[in-house]
Amino acid sequence: NAGVTQTPKFQVLKTGQSMTLQCAQDMNHEYMSWYRQDPGMGLRLIHYSVGAGITDQGEVPNGYNVSRSTTEDFPLRLLSAAPSQTSVYFCASSYSIWRTEAFFGQGTRLTVV
Amino acid sequence: DQQVKQNSPSLSVQEGRISILNCDYTNSMFDYFLWYKKYPAEGPTFLISISSIKDKNEDGRFTVFLNKSAKHLSLHIVPSQPGDSAVYFCAASAGGSSNTGKLIFGQGTTLQVKP
């Protein structure tokens, strides 16, 4: 059972480039979310999804897009990378919104230069 | 505005002693609280949770206490072990009709347990 898988683990982007962070879970969880972790800021919610075809914004959504075409996948797109998006990104999933013991992926460390 | 706050960035305790990690929240709609543990280069892992209908929940060496009137919760680890050295995050979510499943996290507290 792989749980939540994030790819890539590390990425360096130039300012203005776009990319997609991949997240997949094999637990048939309805609820998925993306967080970013910055020093002194904890984990901040970027976007979340309560099921396939349904997404909504979190605390810090600007500069990011998401879509949820299947239950398993929840990619995060950076449209035009900025140095302020340098961070560690975590994807998480949970069985439903009523059971919020989320399972997290290993993280993607992104550096924008 | 930080809705969940962990005001102590770090804590150091001796092996075998009690570790107490604190968390405060401001949103009175929060009714479910969780603690996560994170080792370097890994994702956070769920540790223990508590619903607002309770004031205490135990799981082995870990106990979470909730004081709703003070909007405060704490995580007690007894006895502390070197393997407990990690970053601990407090998180909260709002249930009921406003439930969206969103978890709001605190800034984290780095616990160091010295042998």
XYZ file of N, CA and C in Angstrom, chain A:
339
model
N 0.848 -1.201 0.000
C 0.000 0.000 0.000
C 0.876 1.240 0.000
N 0.885 1.998 -1.128
C 1.805 3.121 -1.265
C 1.345 4.337 -0.489
N 0.030 4.500 -0.233
C -0.449 5.663 0.488
C -0.540 6.866 -0.434
N 0.114 7.967 -0.041
C 0.119 9.197 -0.832
C 1.501 9.358 -1.461
N 1.527 9.445 -2.773
C 2.793 9.550 -3.498
C 2.893 10.901 -4.188
N 3.987 11.597 -3.925
C 4.229 12.895 -4.557
C 5.449 12.800 -5.464
N 5.349 13.424 -6.618
C 6.501 13.551 -7.516
C 6.514 14.945 -8.128
N 7.718 15.519 -8.361
C 9.027 14.999 -7.957
C 9.297 15.274 -6.485
N 10.410 14.791 -5.973
C 10.804 15.091 -4.592
C 11.524 16.429 -4.508
N 12.254 16.774 -5.549
C 12.994 18.032 -5.601
C 12.788 18.663 -6.980
N 12.759 19.996 -7.030
C 12.619 20.684 -8.301
C 13.178 22.091 -8.178
N 13.931 22.508 -9.190
C 14.403 23.888 -9.284
C 13.784 24.494 -10.534
N 13.150 25.630 -10.357
C 12.515 26.322 -11.482
C 13.095 27.714 -11.626
N 13.030 28.229 -12.831
C 13.367 29.635 -13.039
C 12.100 30.461 -12.912
N 12.248 31.682 -12.481
C 11.104 32.586 -12.381
C 10.364 32.634 -13.709
N 9.035 32.484 -13.633
C 8.205 32.545 -14.831
C 7.880 31.192 -15.434
N 8.638 30.160 -15.067
C 8.338 28.834 -15.586
C 7.086 28.270 -14.920
N 6.483 27.321 -15.598
C 5.328 26.640 -15.017
C 5.686 25.182 -14.797
N 4.973 24.564 -13.872
C 5.160 23.140 -13.655
C 3.970 22.579 -12.887
N 3.899 21.272 -12.867
C 2.839 20.566 -12.146
C 3.464 19.623 -11.132
N 3.028 19.761 -9.883
C 3.396 18.808 -8.842
C 2.333 17.724 -8.825
N 2.795 16.481 -8.874
C 1.863 15.368 -8.942
C 1.591 14.791 -7.554
N 0.345 14.365 -7.352
C -0.048 13.702 -6.115
C -1.037 12.600 -6.457
N -0.778 11.418 -5.953
C -1.673 10.292 -6.180
C -1.830 9.517 -4.878
N -3.064 9.053 -4.630
C -3.300 8.209 -3.453
C -4.059 6.967 -3.883
N -3.764 5.871 -3.206
C -4.374 4.595 -3.568
C -5.270 4.060 -2.460
N -5.794 4.955 -1.617
C -6.615 4.543 -0.486
C -8.094 4.824 -0.726
N -8.437 5.269 -1.931
C -9.823 5.599 -2.280
C -10.389 6.702 -1.375
N -9.511 7.632 -0.996
C -9.946 8.735 -0.151
C -10.669 9.792 -0.977
N -11.734 10.329 -0.396
C -12.487 11.368 -1.098
C -11.814 12.732 -0.992
N -11.214 12.988 0.147
C -10.725 14.327 0.445
C -9.225 14.409 0.201
N -8.808 15.419 -0.593
C -7.381 15.639 -0.835
C -7.073 17.119 -0.719
N -5.834 17.413 -0.356
C -5.464 18.806 -0.147
C -3.983 19.010 -0.409
N -3.627 20.268 -0.645
C -2.240 20.678 -0.821
C -1.893 21.719 0.231
N -0.697 21.541 0.838
C -0.179 22.481 1.810
C 1.220 22.909 1.381
N 1.600 24.080 1.854
C 2.995 24.465 1.740
C 3.539 24.726 3.140
N 4.794 24.353 3.343
C 5.431 24.562 4.631
C 6.577 25.541 4.475
N 6.512 26.618 5.226
C 7.557 27.619 5.227
C 8.043 27.834 6.654
N 9.307 28.177 6.838
C 9.851 28.368 8.196
C 9.034 29.382 8.995
N 8.651 29.002 10.200
C 7.903 29.886 11.082
C 6.438 30.058 10.734
N 6.005 29.420 9.634
C 4.610 29.593 9.187
C 3.794 28.322 9.331
N 4.415 27.243 9.650
C 3.688 25.985 9.745
C 3.255 25.494 8.372
N 2.148 24.778 8.359
C 1.578 24.252 7.114
C 0.370 25.104 6.738
N 0.387 25.647 5.551
C -0.731 26.487 5.103
C -1.445 25.836 3.922
N -2.758 25.825 4.001
C -3.585 25.140 3.007
C -3.669 25.968 1.731
N -3.359 25.326 0.597
C -3.383 26.015 -0.703
C -4.736 25.790 -1.384
N -5.049 24.532 -1.685
C -6.317 24.146 -2.290
C -6.724 22.804 -1.721
N -8.008 22.502 -1.814
C -8.472 21.199 -1.375
C -9.603 20.724 -2.265
N -9.895 19.438 -2.149
C -10.949 18.838 -2.967
C -11.736 17.840 -2.116
N -13.055 17.939 -2.164
C -13.897 17.015 -1.384
C -14.361 15.826 -2.216
N -13.932 15.780 -3.460
C -14.272 14.652 -4.319
C -13.938 14.985 -5.755
N -13.985 13.976 -6.619
C -13.664 14.196 -8.030
C -14.569 15.285 -8.616
N -13.949 16.235 -9.285
C -14.678 17.319 -9.927
C -14.979 18.508 -9.033
N -14.594 18.426 -7.743
C -14.912 19.500 -6.790
C -13.629 19.981 -6.121
N -13.320 21.263 -6.305
C -12.148 21.838 -5.647
C -12.520 23.185 -5.042
N -11.719 23.630 -4.097
C -11.958 24.932 -3.484
C -10.643 25.489 -2.969
N -10.652 26.791 -2.700
C -9.439 27.462 -2.275
C -9.210 27.326 -0.777
N -7.928 27.301 -0.404
C -7.558 27.310 0.993
C -7.111 28.696 1.424
N -6.095 28.737 2.290
C -5.618 29.999 2.861
C -4.755 30.805 1.886
N -3.953 30.104 1.057
C -2.974 30.783 0.194
C -3.063 30.255 -1.235
N -4.167 30.498 -1.957
C -4.369 29.892 -3.278
C -3.716 30.627 -4.453
N -3.318 31.885 -4.241
C -2.867 32.683 -5.377
C -1.605 32.117 -6.019
N -1.644 32.005 -7.354
C -0.503 31.496 -8.101
C -0.553 29.996 -8.339
N -1.603 29.343 -7.837
C -1.726 27.891 -7.952
C -3.093 27.518 -8.534
N -3.106 26.471 -9.340
C -4.353 25.901 -9.836
C -4.404 24.419 -9.522
N -5.604 23.909 -9.328
C -5.775 22.474 -9.121
C -6.959 21.994 -9.941
N -6.993 20.686 -10.143
C -8.151 20.027 -10.738
C -8.217 18.635 -10.146
N -9.384 18.038 -10.183
C -9.550 16.687 -9.631
C -10.455 15.906 -10.583
N -9.824 15.290 -11.570
C -10.595 14.539 -12.558
C -10.852 13.107 -12.111
N -10.027 12.583 -11.211
C -10.232 11.238 -10.683
C -10.125 11.278 -9.160
N -10.599 10.236 -8.504
C -10.462 10.161 -7.048
C -8.999 10.073 -6.636
N -8.170 9.417 -7.477
C -6.798 9.111 -7.092
C -5.830 10.290 -7.209
N -6.049 11.180 -8.163
C -5.039 12.183 -8.500
C -5.483 13.606 -8.188
N -4.533 14.398 -7.721
C -4.836 15.794 -7.380
C -3.590 16.629 -7.676
N -3.358 16.974 -8.934
C -2.141 17.732 -9.284
C -2.266 19.208 -8.919
N -1.120 19.790 -8.587
C -1.030 21.221 -8.260
C -0.191 21.902 -9.334
N -0.754 22.911 -9.964
C -0.060 23.604 -11.060
C 0.399 24.980 -10.611
N 1.673 25.256 -10.867
C 2.202 26.596 -10.687
C 2.200 27.242 -12.060
N 1.480 28.326 -12.214
C 1.262 28.907 -13.530
C 2.462 29.694 -14.020
N 3.060 30.498 -13.138
C 4.233 31.304 -13.475
C 5.028 31.448 -12.182
N 6.013 30.586 -12.023
C 6.700 30.474 -10.741
C 7.365 31.784 -10.322
N 7.287 32.048 -9.004
C 7.913 33.222 -8.408
C 8.775 32.768 -7.232
N 9.823 33.538 -6.903
C 10.671 33.148 -5.761
C 9.884 32.951 -4.468
N 8.754 33.657 -4.305
C 7.932 33.517 -3.101
C 7.277 32.140 -3.018
N 7.320 31.389 -4.104
C 6.758 30.040 -4.089
C 7.794 28.980 -3.733
N 9.000 29.414 -3.426
C 10.002 28.496 -2.893
C 9.498 27.985 -1.553
N 9.363 26.649 -1.454
C 8.738 26.080 -0.270
C 8.817 24.564 -0.355
N 8.333 23.917 0.688
C 8.120 22.471 0.649
C 6.620 22.244 0.555
N 6.216 21.470 -0.427
C 4.798 21.240 -0.694
C 4.405 19.823 -0.277
N 3.290 19.739 0.447
C 2.780 18.447 0.885
C 1.366 18.250 0.360
N 1.146 17.059 -0.138
C -0.188 16.628 -0.518
C -0.716 15.723 0.587
N -2.007 15.785 0.855
C -2.596 14.953 1.897
C -3.931 14.408 1.433
N -4.334 13.291 1.999
C -5.665 12.749 1.702
C -6.265 12.202 2.975
N -7.591 12.166 3.016
C -8.291 11.555 4.135
C -9.572 10.916 3.623
N -10.112 10.007 4.420
C -11.255 9.190 3.985
C -12.436 10.070 3.579
N -12.702 11.079 4.383
C -13.790 12.003 4.077
C -13.552 13.274 4.875
N -14.393 14.249 4.667
C -14.243 15.488 5.443
C -14.597 15.264 6.902
N -15.262 14.157 7.184
C -15.677 13.897 8.570
C -14.599 13.153 9.348
N -13.570 12.679 8.671
C -12.450 12.019 9.354
C -11.208 12.716 8.879
N -10.745 13.643 9.674
C -9.682 14.511 9.197
C -8.302 14.063 9.623
N -8.142 12.773 9.967
C -6.794 12.260 10.212
C -6.128 12.047 8.861
N -5.588 13.135 8.320
C -5.053 13.100 6.970
C -3.734 12.335 6.895
N -3.537 11.686 5.737
C -2.274 11.027 5.433
C -1.504 11.928 4.478
N -0.246 12.161 4.783
C 0.566 13.066 3.981
C 1.564 12.325 3.114
N 1.885 12.931 1.973
C 2.976 12.452 1.151
C 4.306 12.902 1.726
N 5.397 12.514 1.041
C 6.744 12.809 1.531
C 7.169 14.241 1.270
N 6.453 14.937 0.428
C 6.787 16.326 0.168
C 7.575 16.537 -1.113
N 7.445 17.740 -1.670
C 8.240 18.188 -2.819
C 8.927 19.481 -2.421
N 10.247 19.466 -2.500
C 11.005 20.688 -2.168
C 11.227 21.465 -3.448
N 10.610 22.637 -3.539
C 10.667 23.458 -4.746
C 11.467 24.723 -4.482
N 12.406 24.995 -5.367
C 13.187 26.227 -5.312
C 12.973 26.993 -6.602
N 12.588 28.270 -6.470
C 12.401 29.112 -7.647
C 13.500 30.182 -7.627
N 14.300 30.202 -8.693
C 15.439 31.135 -8.740
C 15.193 32.243 -9.764
